[in-house]
């Protein structure tokens, strides 16, 4: 593998070559030839590294021991082997330094492979320049293995001719193993095609039943695609923007609460409205208690304000549903009239439901306006205020912090018998005290 780009080669030439190799060697029916030179360290072989990554399956074998070796000793001599699809090929055996050899590698003792290693001696550059033919090179290779003292006993399992024989044998075995499955697969495909051909023997392009069937299939596919986009189980996931059910979820849980928060009015303005409502209800009289009518007037006004964001939420959901319909009908682009008609019918159905949905939402708001349930557990009345006051007292005892239960404007009537009248004070109610202040304080 090329490590450093040379000349006009791209900077990522190593990664490109590796990606190209992985396209083939990752296939289960691919036989790997891990070629490594004998005059370099086998532990640094790129071929064996890639083979180990894509073909890690292995097992254990017992190294060659005498027949009388005890079973326990044989078990101790088990070595782990890897590579069900890998054959090691060792080259440049004739170029090793004097006094060194690759005997341990060829005997499959160092970095063992299930299919073992085969040594070869190729033509040198001098042989190529000297026009040495292939037959002469094979004879020289055979002579090398027979005459070398370290490889003499392995000569029958070394050489290019033996490697060719092993590869042919592996190819034959692979064909024999896969042929039954391939035959079964072809037969099933043939039966399926014959059945389809049988259906088309009496085919008529103007057959209305076939047109109806095709139309129903397209409509059903549209319904499936629409449901997948809303439920979020589609085959294709968009990574650039939200759409379908995800966008509707965002409208409900992010956009609608944001619109509700925007309704919060200024506290000072709200206090004035409450004060004016109380005074207008009392009229010429001076009241001692806050009238219920003032409370209902202010509360109903606040409840009525949520009509607009609720209707806006419905509009946004309807808009997203219409966009989803258009996206689902893109598969019908080759049938423009059918696509247009399907969009029209489905969109009209959604618009009809839009008016009903808005009516239902407004009805729910009108129900809340018709009766204010002050006995509800979430309503902060006098009883709940006492309960919250006791809870605040406990929190204060635990954390030594003063918590405000309620604050606002307080109208005190009949301040003096002689003076009469009423005056407003700003009050702060905590778990322990009730304090009020004048306007200038």
mmCIF file of N, CA, C and O in Angstrom, residues 196-279:
data_model
loop_
_atom_site.group_PDB
_atom_site.id
_atom_site.type_symbol
_atom_site.label_atom_id
_atom_site.label_comp_id
_atom_site.label_asym_id
_atom_site.label_seq_id
_atom_site.Cartn_x
_atom_site.Cartn_y
_atom_site.Cartn_z
ATOM 1 N N UNK A 196 -45.334 -14.584 -12.710
ATOM 2 C CA UNK A 196 -45.622 -13.236 -13.196
ATOM 3 C C UNK A 196 -45.912 -13.253 -14.689
ATOM 4 O O UNK A 196 -46.809 -12.540 -15.169
ATOM 5 N N UNK A 197 -45.134 -14.057 -15.424
ATOM 6 C CA UNK A 197 -45.378 -14.176 -16.877
ATOM 7 C C UNK A 197 -46.759 -14.750 -17.133
ATOM 8 O O UNK A 197 -47.470 -14.327 -18.064
ATOM 9 N N UNK A 198 -47.180 -15.712 -16.329
ATOM 10 C CA UNK A 198 -48.501 -16.306 -16.484
ATOM 11 C C UNK A 198 -49.602 -15.269 -16.293
ATOM 12 O O UNK A 198 -50.632 -15.295 -16.979
ATOM 13 N N UNK A 199 -49.358 -14.350 -15.370
ATOM 14 C CA UNK A 199 -50.354 -13.302 -15.145
ATOM 15 C C UNK A 199 -50.448 -12.354 -16.340
ATOM 16 O O UNK A 199 -51.519 -11.819 -16.642
ATOM 17 N N UNK A 200 -49.308 -12.131 -16.995
ATOM 18 C CA UNK A 200 -49.306 -11.179 -18.108
ATOM 19 C C UNK A 200 -49.717 -11.810 -19.445
ATOM 20 O O UNK A 200 -49.768 -11.109 -20.460
ATOM 21 N N UNK A 201 -49.984 -13.118 -19.445
ATOM 22 C CA UNK A 201 -50.396 -13.737 -20.711
ATOM 23 C C UNK A 201 -51.713 -13.164 -21.204
ATOM 24 O O UNK A 201 -51.915 -12.961 -22.415
ATOM 25 N N UNK A 202 -52.624 -12.945 -20.285
ATOM 26 C CA UNK A 202 -53.942 -12.413 -20.653
ATOM 27 C C UNK A 202 -54.055 -10.914 -20.292
ATOM 28 O O UNK A 202 -55.144 -10.420 -20.013
ATOM 29 N N UNK A 203 -52.910 -10.262 -20.278
ATOM 30 C CA UNK A 203 -52.909 -8.846 -19.892
ATOM 31 C C UNK A 203 -53.486 -7.980 -21.002
ATOM 32 O O UNK A 203 -53.151 -8.148 -22.185
ATOM 33 N N UNK A 204 -54.351 -7.047 -20.597
ATOM 34 C CA UNK A 204 -54.914 -6.066 -21.541
ATOM 35 C C UNK A 204 -54.680 -4.673 -20.954
ATOM 36 O O UNK A 204 -55.083 -4.395 -19.806
ATOM 37 N N UNK A 205 -54.013 -3.803 -21.699
ATOM 38 C CA UNK A 205 -53.717 -2.465 -21.151
ATOM 39 C C UNK A 205 -54.968 -1.692 -20.758
ATOM 40 O O UNK A 205 -54.914 -0.867 -19.835
ATOM 41 N N UNK A 206 -56.084 -1.945 -21.444
ATOM 42 C CA UNK A 206 -57.305 -1.189 -21.161
ATOM 43 C C UNK A 206 -58.196 -1.895 -20.137
ATOM 44 O O UNK A 206 -59.368 -1.536 -19.979
ATOM 45 N N UNK A 207 -57.651 -2.878 -19.426
ATOM 46 C CA UNK A 207 -58.444 -3.601 -18.437
ATOM 47 C C UNK A 207 -58.731 -2.679 -17.249
ATOM 48 O O UNK A 207 -57.803 -2.235 -16.561
ATOM 49 N N UNK A 208 -59.997 -2.349 -16.995
ATOM 50 C CA UNK A 208 -60.305 -1.413 -15.902
ATOM 51 C C UNK A 208 -59.965 -1.971 -14.518
ATOM 52 O O UNK A 208 -59.643 -1.215 -13.612
ATOM 53 N N UNK A 209 -60.005 -3.289 -14.367
ATOM 54 C CA UNK A 209 -59.689 -3.858 -13.051
ATOM 55 C C UNK A 209 -58.232 -3.625 -12.688
ATOM 56 O O UNK A 209 -57.896 -3.355 -11.528
ATOM 57 N N UNK A 210 -57.329 -3.720 -13.698
ATOM 58 C CA UNK A 210 -55.919 -3.478 -13.431
ATOM 59 C C UNK A 210 -55.668 -2.011 -13.108
ATOM 60 O O UNK A 210 -54.850 -1.679 -12.250
ATOM 61 N N UNK A 211 -56.348 -1.141 -13.793
ATOM 62 C CA UNK A 211 -56.201 0.283 -13.490
ATOM 63 C C UNK A 211 -56.675 0.580 -12.066
ATOM 64 O O UNK A 211 -56.030 1.331 -11.323
ATOM 65 N N UNK A 212 -57.794 -0.029 -11.715
ATOM 66 C CA UNK A 212 -58.315 0.183 -10.356
ATOM 67 C C UNK A 212 -57.349 -0.365 -9.316
ATOM 68 O O UNK A 212 -57.098 0.265 -8.277
ATOM 69 N N UNK A 213 -56.773 -1.534 -9.589
ATOM 70 C CA UNK A 213 -55.823 -2.136 -8.652
ATOM 71 C C UNK A 213 -54.585 -1.261 -8.497
ATOM 72 O O UNK A 213 -54.102 -1.032 -7.368
ATOM 73 N N UNK A 214 -54.053 -0.758 -9.613
ATOM 74 C CA UNK A 214 -52.876 0.111 -9.547
ATOM 75 C C UNK A 214 -53.185 1.394 -8.796
ATOM 76 O O UNK A 214 -52.370 1.895 -8.003
ATOM 77 N N UNK A 215 -54.379 1.945 -9.036
ATOM 78 C CA UNK A 215 -54.776 3.165 -8.352
ATOM 79 C C UNK A 215 -54.881 2.935 -6.843
ATOM 80 O O UNK A 215 -54.404 3.750 -6.037
ATOM 81 N N UNK A 216 -55.488 1.820 -6.458
ATOM 82 C CA UNK A 216 -55.618 1.508 -5.026
ATOM 83 C C UNK A 216 -54.249 1.299 -4.377
ATOM 84 O O UNK A 216 -54.033 1.707 -3.233
ATOM 85 N N UNK A 217 -53.338 0.675 -5.083
ATOM 86 C CA UNK A 217 -52.002 0.475 -4.538
ATOM 87 C C UNK A 217 -51.296 1.801 -4.291
ATOM 88 O O UNK A 217 -50.638 1.977 -3.261
ATOM 89 N N UNK A 218 -51.433 2.749 -5.217
ATOM 90 C CA UNK A 218 -50.808 4.051 -5.040
ATOM 91 C C UNK A 218 -51.446 4.824 -3.884
ATOM 92 O O UNK A 218 -50.755 5.500 -3.109
ATOM 93 N N UNK A 219 -52.754 4.722 -3.751
ATOM 94 C CA UNK A 219 -53.442 5.395 -2.649
ATOM 95 C C UNK A 219 -53.021 4.790 -1.310
ATOM 96 O O UNK A 219 -52.764 5.511 -0.334
ATOM 97 N N UNK A 220 -52.926 3.468 -1.256
ATOM 98 C CA UNK A 220 -52.496 2.813 -0.029
ATOM 99 C C UNK A 220 -51.055 3.173 0.320
ATOM 100 O O UNK A 220 -50.726 3.388 1.488
ATOM 101 N N UNK A 221 -50.215 3.268 -0.692
ATOM 102 C CA UNK A 221 -48.827 3.662 -0.437
ATOM 103 C C UNK A 221 -48.750 5.089 0.090
ATOM 104 O O UNK A 221 -47.941 5.395 0.973
ATOM 105 N N UNK A 222 -49.585 5.965 -0.454
ATOM 106 C CA UNK A 222 -49.641 7.342 0.061
ATOM 107 C C UNK A 222 -50.049 7.352 1.533
ATOM 108 O O UNK A 222 -49.460 8.074 2.345
ATOM 109 N N UNK A 223 -51.053 6.542 1.881
ATOM 110 C CA UNK A 223 -51.510 6.486 3.276
ATOM 111 C C UNK A 223 -50.400 5.971 4.189
ATOM 112 O O UNK A 223 -50.198 6.490 5.298
ATOM 113 N N UNK A 224 -49.650 4.964 3.726
ATOM 114 C CA UNK A 224 -48.552 4.422 4.535
ATOM 115 C C UNK A 224 -47.450 5.457 4.724
ATOM 116 O O UNK A 224 -46.926 5.645 5.836
ATOM 117 N N UNK A 225 -47.090 6.157 3.640
ATOM 118 C CA UNK A 225 -46.049 7.182 3.732
ATOM 119 C C UNK A 225 -46.471 8.315 4.656
ATOM 120 O O UNK A 225 -45.659 8.824 5.441
ATOM 121 N N UNK A 226 -47.729 8.723 4.568
ATOM 122 C CA UNK A 226 -48.223 9.811 5.420
ATOM 123 C C UNK A 226 -48.170 9.394 6.894
ATOM 124 O O UNK A 226 -47.735 10.171 7.753
ATOM 125 N N UNK A 227 -48.580 8.173 7.163
ATOM 126 C CA UNK A 227 -48.561 7.693 8.556
ATOM 127 C C UNK A 227 -47.131 7.606 9.084
ATOM 128 O O UNK A 227 -46.866 7.966 10.237
ATOM 129 N N UNK A 228 -46.204 7.146 8.253
ATOM 130 C CA UNK A 228 -44.811 7.045 8.688
ATOM 131 C C UNK A 228 -44.223 8.416 8.983
ATOM 132 O O UNK A 228 -43.460 8.578 9.937
ATOM 133 N N UNK A 229 -44.565 9.415 8.183
ATOM 134 C CA UNK A 229 -44.028 10.757 8.429
ATOM 135 C C UNK A 229 -44.587 11.359 9.708
ATOM 136 O O UNK A 229 -43.892 12.108 10.403
ATOM 137 N N UNK A 230 -45.837 11.041 10.017
ATOM 138 C CA UNK A 230 -46.428 11.579 11.248
ATOM 139 C C UNK A 230 -45.922 10.803 12.469
ATOM 140 O O UNK A 230 -45.573 11.391 13.503
ATOM 141 N N UNK A 231 -45.867 9.473 12.360
ATOM 142 C CA UNK A 231 -45.444 8.647 13.495
ATOM 143 C C UNK A 231 -43.935 8.640 13.683
ATOM 144 O O UNK A 231 -43.443 8.262 14.741
ATOM 145 N N UNK A 232 -43.186 9.063 12.661
ATOM 146 C CA UNK A 232 -41.739 9.134 12.806
ATOM 147 C C UNK A 232 -41.019 7.833 12.539
ATOM 148 O O UNK A 232 -39.909 7.632 13.024
ATOM 149 N N UNK A 233 -41.610 6.925 11.774
ATOM 150 C CA UNK A 233 -40.980 5.633 11.484
ATOM 151 C C UNK A 233 -40.681 5.486 10.001
ATOM 152 O O UNK A 233 -40.743 4.397 9.450
ATOM 153 N N UNK A 234 -40.377 6.584 9.341
ATOM 154 C CA UNK A 234 -40.121 6.524 7.911
ATOM 155 C C UNK A 234 -38.790 5.872 7.585
ATOM 156 O O UNK A 234 -37.884 5.769 8.420
ATOM 157 N N UNK A 235 -38.665 5.382 6.341
ATOM 158 C CA UNK A 235 -37.429 4.738 5.916
ATOM 159 C C UNK A 235 -36.299 5.752 5.742
ATOM 160 O O UNK A 235 -35.139 5.435 5.984
ATOM 161 N N UNK A 236 -36.635 6.956 5.305
ATOM 162 C CA UNK A 236 -35.635 7.997 5.103
ATOM 163 C C UNK A 236 -35.796 9.059 6.185
ATOM 164 O O UNK A 236 -36.869 9.615 6.376
ATOM 165 N N UNK A 237 -34.701 9.326 6.902
ATOM 166 C CA UNK A 237 -34.714 10.284 8.011
ATOM 167 C C UNK A 237 -34.021 11.562 7.553
ATOM 168 O O UNK A 237 -32.867 11.533 7.106
ATOM 169 N N UNK A 238 -34.732 12.683 7.670
ATOM 170 C CA UNK A 238 -34.185 13.980 7.290
ATOM 171 C C UNK A 238 -33.307 14.497 8.413
ATOM 172 O O UNK A 238 -33.719 14.561 9.576
ATOM 173 N N UNK A 239 -32.054 14.855 8.083
ATOM 174 C CA UNK A 239 -31.117 15.360 9.088
ATOM 175 C C UNK A 239 -30.901 16.864 8.985
ATOM 176 O O UNK A 239 -30.021 17.401 9.661
ATOM 177 N N UNK A 240 -31.676 17.542 8.146
ATOM 178 C CA UNK A 240 -31.469 18.973 7.942
ATOM 179 C C UNK A 240 -32.547 19.830 8.602
ATOM 180 O O UNK A 240 -32.276 20.948 9.030
ATOM 181 N N UNK A 241 -33.761 19.341 8.705
ATOM 182 C CA UNK A 241 -34.830 20.129 9.307
ATOM 183 C C UNK A 241 -35.914 19.198 9.846
ATOM 184 O O UNK A 241 -35.996 18.033 9.474
ATOM 185 N N UNK A 242 -36.740 19.772 10.747
ATOM 186 C CA UNK A 242 -37.849 19.009 11.300
ATOM 187 C C UNK A 242 -39.011 18.998 10.309
ATOM 188 O O UNK A 242 -39.236 19.975 9.597
ATOM 189 N N UNK A 243 -39.732 17.912 10.280
ATOM 190 C CA UNK A 243 -40.879 17.820 9.383
ATOM 191 C C UNK A 243 -41.840 16.781 9.939
ATOM 192 O O UNK A 243 -41.478 15.939 10.773
ATOM 193 N N UNK A 244 -43.072 16.836 9.471
ATOM 194 C CA UNK A 244 -44.065 15.844 9.862
ATOM 195 C C UNK A 244 -44.376 15.859 11.345
ATOM 196 O O UNK A 244 -44.568 16.912 11.962
ATOM 197 N N UNK A 245 -44.399 14.672 11.937
ATOM 198 C CA UNK A 245 -44.753 14.549 13.344
ATOM 199 C C UNK A 245 -43.799 15.269 14.265
ATOM 200 O O UNK A 245 -44.211 15.798 15.304
ATOM 201 N N UNK A 246 -42.504 15.311 13.913
ATOM 202 C CA UNK A 246 -41.531 15.993 14.762
ATOM 203 C C UNK A 246 -41.822 17.492 14.840
ATOM 204 O O UNK A 246 -41.721 18.109 15.913
ATOM 205 N N UNK A 247 -42.208 18.086 13.722
ATOM 206 C CA UNK A 247 -42.511 19.519 13.729
ATOM 207 C C UNK A 247 -43.811 19.795 14.478
ATOM 208 O O UNK A 247 -43.931 20.807 15.179
ATOM 209 N N UNK A 248 -44.792 18.916 14.350
ATOM 210 C CA UNK A 248 -46.047 19.085 15.096
ATOM 211 C C UNK A 248 -45.777 18.970 16.594
ATOM 212 O O UNK A 248 -46.333 19.723 17.405
ATOM 213 N N UNK A 249 -44.910 18.038 16.972
ATOM 214 C CA UNK A 249 -44.522 17.904 18.379
ATOM 215 C C UNK A 249 -43.867 19.184 18.890
ATOM 216 O O UNK A 249 -44.120 19.622 20.017
ATOM 217 N N UNK A 250 -43.031 19.779 18.050
ATOM 218 C CA UNK A 250 -42.383 21.035 18.451
ATOM 219 C C UNK A 250 -43.398 22.159 18.588
ATOM 220 O O UNK A 250 -43.277 23.005 19.485
ATOM 221 N N UNK A 251 -44.408 22.182 17.719
ATOM 222 C CA UNK A 251 -45.447 23.215 17.819
ATOM 223 C C UNK A 251 -46.180 23.102 19.153
ATOM 224 O O UNK A 251 -46.430 24.105 19.833
ATOM 225 N N UNK A 252 -46.526 21.880 19.542
ATOM 226 C CA UNK A 252 -47.275 21.669 20.786
ATOM 227 C C UNK A 252 -46.439 21.988 22.023
ATOM 228 O O UNK A 252 -46.932 22.586 22.974
ATOM 229 N N UNK A 253 -45.165 21.557 22.031
ATOM 230 C CA UNK A 253 -44.371 21.609 23.249
ATOM 231 C C UNK A 253 -43.425 22.797 23.335
ATOM 232 O O UNK A 253 -42.871 23.055 24.411
ATOM 233 N N UNK A 254 -43.224 23.528 22.240
ATOM 234 C CA UNK A 254 -42.330 24.686 22.283
ATOM 235 C C UNK A 254 -43.026 25.962 21.802
ATOM 236 O O UNK A 254 -42.994 26.983 22.500
ATOM 237 N N UNK A 255 -43.640 25.883 20.622
ATOM 238 C CA UNK A 255 -44.217 27.098 20.057
ATOM 239 C C UNK A 255 -45.471 27.547 20.822
ATOM 240 O O UNK A 255 -45.641 28.731 21.139
ATOM 241 N N UNK A 256 -46.374 26.600 21.129
ATOM 242 C CA UNK A 256 -47.603 26.949 21.840
ATOM 243 C C UNK A 256 -47.314 27.499 23.243
ATOM 244 O O UNK A 256 -47.880 28.521 23.629
ATOM 245 N N UNK A 257 -46.425 26.869 24.053
ATOM 246 C CA UNK A 257 -46.090 27.481 25.346
ATOM 247 C C UNK A 257 -45.479 28.867 25.202
ATOM 248 O O UNK A 257 -45.715 29.753 26.044
ATOM 249 N N UNK A 258 -44.705 29.082 24.134
ATOM 250 C CA UNK A 258 -44.125 30.412 23.916
ATOM 251 C C UNK A 258 -45.216 31.452 23.650
ATOM 252 O O UNK A 258 -45.161 32.573 24.168
ATOM 253 N N UNK A 259 -46.219 31.072 22.851
ATOM 254 C CA UNK A 259 -47.324 31.994 22.589
ATOM 255 C C UNK A 259 -48.107 32.271 23.871
ATOM 256 O O UNK A 259 -48.602 33.387 24.079
ATOM 257 N N UNK A 260 -48.220 31.276 24.749
ATOM 258 C CA UNK A 260 -48.930 31.484 26.014
ATOM 259 C C UNK A 260 -48.151 32.412 26.935
ATOM 260 O O UNK A 260 -48.733 33.253 27.635
ATOM 261 N N UNK A 261 -46.836 32.279 26.943
ATOM 262 C CA UNK A 261 -46.015 33.146 27.789
ATOM 263 C C UNK A 261 -46.108 34.591 27.326
ATOM 264 O O UNK A 261 -46.081 35.522 28.152
ATOM 265 N N UNK A 262 -46.249 34.803 26.030
ATOM 266 C CA UNK A 262 -46.358 36.174 25.525
ATOM 267 C C UNK A 262 -47.623 36.873 26.008
ATOM 268 O O UNK A 262 -47.727 38.099 25.927
ATOM 269 N N UNK A 263 -48.590 36.120 26.509
ATOM 270 C CA UNK A 263 -49.839 36.722 26.982
ATOM 271 C C UNK A 263 -49.693 37.357 28.361
ATOM 272 O O UNK A 263 -50.602 38.056 28.805
ATOM 273 N N UNK A 264 -48.612 37.077 29.074
ATOM 274 C CA UNK A 264 -48.462 37.617 30.418
ATOM 275 C C UNK A 264 -48.459 39.148 30.368
ATOM 276 O O UNK A 264 -47.644 39.764 29.683
ATOM 277 N N UNK A 265 -49.373 39.738 31.108
ATOM 278 C CA UNK A 265 -49.516 41.196 31.115
ATOM 279 C C UNK A 265 -48.652 41.798 32.208
ATOM 280 O O UNK A 265 -48.191 41.111 33.122
ATOM 281 N N UNK A 266 -48.477 43.120 32.110
ATOM 282 C CA UNK A 266 -47.688 43.836 33.106
ATOM 283 C C UNK A 266 -48.402 43.794 34.455
ATOM 284 O O UNK A 266 -49.610 44.003 34.556
ATOM 285 N N UNK A 267 -47.631 43.526 35.513
ATOM 286 C CA UNK A 267 -48.233 43.378 36.841
ATOM 287 C C UNK A 267 -48.868 44.683 37.308
ATOM 288 O O UNK A 267 -49.944 44.675 37.922
ATOM 289 N N UNK A 268 -48.234 45.785 37.013
ATOM 290 C CA UNK A 268 -48.784 47.072 37.433
ATOM 291 C C UNK A 268 -50.102 47.351 36.721
ATOM 292 O O UNK A 268 -51.091 47.804 37.343
ATOM 293 N N UNK A 269 -50.152 47.049 35.420
ATOM 294 C CA UNK A 269 -51.393 47.252 34.676
ATOM 295 C C UNK A 269 -52.491 46.334 35.195
ATOM 296 O O UNK A 269 -53.656 46.744 35.335
ATOM 297 N N UNK A 270 -52.121 45.084 35.519
ATOM 298 C CA UNK A 270 -53.095 44.145 36.044
ATOM 299 C C UNK A 270 -53.639 44.608 37.395
ATOM 300 O O UNK A 270 -54.836 44.486 37.679
ATOM 301 N N UNK A 271 -52.785 45.173 38.226
ATOM 302 C CA UNK A 271 -53.237 45.681 39.523
ATOM 303 C C UNK A 271 -54.237 46.820 39.341
ATOM 304 O O UNK A 271 -55.238 46.920 40.050
ATOM 305 N N UNK A 272 -53.969 47.686 38.376
ATOM 306 C CA UNK A 272 -54.897 48.787 38.121
ATOM 307 C C UNK A 272 -56.248 48.262 37.651
ATOM 308 O O UNK A 272 -57.303 48.751 38.072
ATOM 309 N N UNK A 273 -56.207 47.260 36.756
ATOM 310 C CA UNK A 273 -57.465 46.685 36.270
ATOM 311 C C UNK A 273 -58.264 46.066 37.415
ATOM 312 O O UNK A 273 -59.489 46.222 37.493
ATOM 313 N N UNK A 274 -57.550 45.372 38.309
ATOM 314 C CA UNK A 274 -58.241 44.779 39.462
ATOM 315 C C UNK A 274 -58.843 45.875 40.336
ATOM 316 O O UNK A 274 -59.993 45.781 40.793
ATOM 317 N N UNK A 275 -58.084 46.928 40.559
ATOM 318 C CA UNK A 275 -58.574 48.031 41.405
ATOM 319 C C UNK A 275 -59.794 48.710 40.791
ATOM 320 O O UNK A 275 -60.798 48.965 41.475
ATOM 321 N N UNK A 276 -59.729 48.974 39.479
ATOM 322 C CA UNK A 276 -60.866 49.615 38.808
ATOM 323 C C UNK A 276 -62.093 48.701 38.822
ATOM 324 O O UNK A 276 -63.229 49.167 39.010
ATOM 325 N N UNK A 277 -61.862 47.381 38.622
ATOM 326 C CA UNK A 277 -62.984 46.454 38.635
ATOM 327 C C UNK A 277 -63.664 46.441 40.002
ATOM 328 O O UNK A 277 -64.902 46.472 40.103
ATOM 329 N N UNK A 278 -62.878 46.414 41.073
ATOM 330 C CA UNK A 278 -63.447 46.398 42.427
ATOM 331 C C UNK A 278 -64.222 47.674 42.697
ATOM 332 O O UNK A 278 -65.352 47.660 43.216
ATOM 333 N N UNK A 279 -63.649 48.805 42.336
ATOM 334 C CA UNK A 279 -64.313 50.096 42.590
ATOM 335 C C UNK A 279 -65.587 50.239 41.765
ATOM 336 O O UNK A 279 -66.604 50.745 42.253
#
